[in-house]
mmCIF file of C-alpha atoms in Angstrom:
data_model
loop_
_atom_site.group_PDB
_atom_site.id
_atom_site.type_symbol
_atom_site.label_atom_id
_atom_site.label_comp_id
_atom_site.label_asym_id
_atom_site.label_seq_id
_atom_site.Cartn_x
_atom_site.Cartn_y
_atom_site.Cartn_z
ATOM 1 C CA ALA A 9 23.132 -2.143 86.239
ATOM 2 C CA MET A 10 21.704 -4.673 83.983
ATOM 3 C CA LYS A 11 19.086 -6.888 84.602
ATOM 4 C CA PRO A 12 20.023 -10.346 84.428
ATOM 5 C CA HIS A 13 18.817 -12.319 81.328
ATOM 6 C CA ARG A 14 15.861 -15.387 81.627
ATOM 7 C CA GLY A 15 17.099 -17.117 78.960
ATOM 8 C CA THR A 16 16.834 -20.586 80.512
ATOM 9 C CA LEU A 17 13.370 -19.431 82.054
ATOM 10 C CA VAL A 18 12.002 -18.587 78.317
ATOM 11 C CA LEU A 19 13.647 -21.666 76.914
ATOM 12 C CA VAL A 20 11.766 -23.858 79.377
ATOM 13 C CA LEU A 21 8.610 -22.378 79.128
ATOM 14 C CA GLY A 22 8.929 -22.838 75.144
ATOM 15 C CA ILE A 23 9.429 -26.551 75.643
ATOM 16 C CA VAL A 24 6.765 -27.006 78.173
ATOM 17 C CA GLY A 25 4.518 -25.055 75.984
ATOM 18 C CA LEU A 26 5.385 -27.483 72.903
ATOM 19 C CA VAL A 27 5.230 -30.399 74.988
ATOM 20 C CA ILE A 28 2.203 -30.025 77.071
ATOM 21 C CA CYS A 29 0.739 -26.568 77.752
ATOM 22 C CA MET A 30 0.289 -24.325 74.918
ATOM 23 C CA PRO A 31 -0.385 -21.177 77.178
ATOM 24 C CA CYS A 32 3.280 -21.729 78.373
ATOM 25 C CA GLY A 33 4.397 -21.220 74.651
ATOM 26 C CA ILE A 34 2.349 -17.707 74.502
ATOM 27 C CA ALA A 35 4.404 -16.742 77.764
ATOM 28 C CA ALA A 36 7.397 -17.848 76.166
ATOM 29 C CA TRP A 37 6.595 -15.836 72.929
ATOM 30 C CA VAL A 38 6.208 -12.605 74.887
ATOM 31 C CA MET A 39 8.878 -13.103 77.484
ATOM 32 C CA GLY A 40 11.325 -13.657 74.680
ATOM 33 C CA ASN A 41 10.124 -10.840 72.511
ATOM 34 C CA LYS A 42 10.466 -8.387 75.375
ATOM 35 C CA ASP A 43 13.600 -9.783 76.727
ATOM 36 C CA ILE A 44 15.391 -9.447 73.352
ATOM 37 C CA LYS A 45 14.226 -5.567 73.166
ATOM 38 C CA GLU A 46 15.871 -4.907 76.359
ATOM 39 C CA MET A 47 19.007 -6.626 75.673
ATOM 40 C CA ASP A 48 19.172 -4.660 72.330
ATOM 41 C CA ALA A 49 18.457 -1.606 74.543
ATOM 42 C CA GLY A 50 21.200 -2.541 76.894
ATOM 43 C CA LEU A 51 18.957 -2.836 79.724
ATOM 44 C CA MET A 52 19.329 -6.784 80.195
ATOM 45 C CA ASP A 53 22.632 -9.240 80.253
ATOM 46 C CA PRO A 54 23.017 -10.168 76.581
ATOM 47 C CA SER A 55 25.082 -13.414 77.573
ATOM 48 C CA GLY A 56 21.305 -15.534 77.328
ATOM 49 C CA ARG A 57 20.209 -13.959 73.830
ATOM 50 C CA GLY A 58 20.711 -17.575 72.190
ATOM 51 C CA SER A 59 18.591 -19.301 74.561
ATOM 52 C CA THR A 60 15.791 -16.920 74.825
ATOM 53 C CA LYS A 61 15.710 -16.384 70.972
ATOM 54 C CA ALA A 62 15.398 -20.297 71.091
ATOM 55 C CA GLY A 63 12.682 -20.032 73.613
ATOM 56 C CA LYS A 64 11.078 -17.736 71.964
ATOM 57 C CA ILE A 65 10.826 -19.660 68.535
ATOM 58 C CA ILE A 66 9.927 -22.860 70.526
ATOM 59 C CA GLY A 67 7.179 -20.962 71.968
ATOM 60 C CA MET A 68 6.116 -19.375 68.599
ATOM 61 C CA ILE A 69 5.932 -23.264 67.404
ATOM 62 C CA ALA A 70 3.893 -24.267 70.169
ATOM 63 C CA THR A 71 1.433 -21.743 69.507
ATOM 64 C CA ILE A 72 0.727 -21.890 66.109
ATOM 65 C CA LEU A 73 0.613 -25.671 66.301
ATOM 66 C CA GLY A 74 -1.916 -25.181 69.614
ATOM 67 C CA CYS A 75 -3.991 -23.091 67.433
ATOM 68 C CA ILE A 76 -4.098 -24.898 64.397
ATOM 69 C CA PHE A 77 -4.996 -28.313 66.808
ATOM 70 C CA LEU A 78 -7.611 -26.423 68.317
ATOM 71 C CA VAL A 79 -9.355 -24.957 65.224
ATOM 72 C CA LEU A 80 -9.031 -28.704 63.544
ATOM 73 C CA ASN A 81 -10.463 -30.078 66.881
ATOM 74 C CA ILE A 82 -13.690 -27.763 66.397
ATOM 75 C CA VAL A 83 -13.878 -28.220 62.897
ATOM 76 C CA LEU A 84 -13.973 -31.957 63.428
ATOM 77 C CA THR A 85 -16.342 -32.112 66.595
ATOM 78 C CA VAL A 86 -19.047 -29.947 64.453
ATOM 79 C CA ALA A 87 -18.383 -32.052 61.666
ATOM 80 C CA ALA A 88 -18.960 -35.132 63.629
ATOM 81 C CA ARG A 89 -22.645 -33.778 64.525
#
């Protein structure tokens, strides 16, 4: 018995991470990695692989952009003093 995929959840978390809340992007990245490994091992339903990969990639982009904006914000705040 395989576990059902969470592709839609990972995709939604990735999008929410990109648009609203960076920690959701981190969650999408981590969950996407885990789910793809489980799909490769035959433990999870592979039919959601596409949406899982898309959510993982969007989560990665959201996390990287969030970190860049955070560092930029810190640098500009320190420079403004």
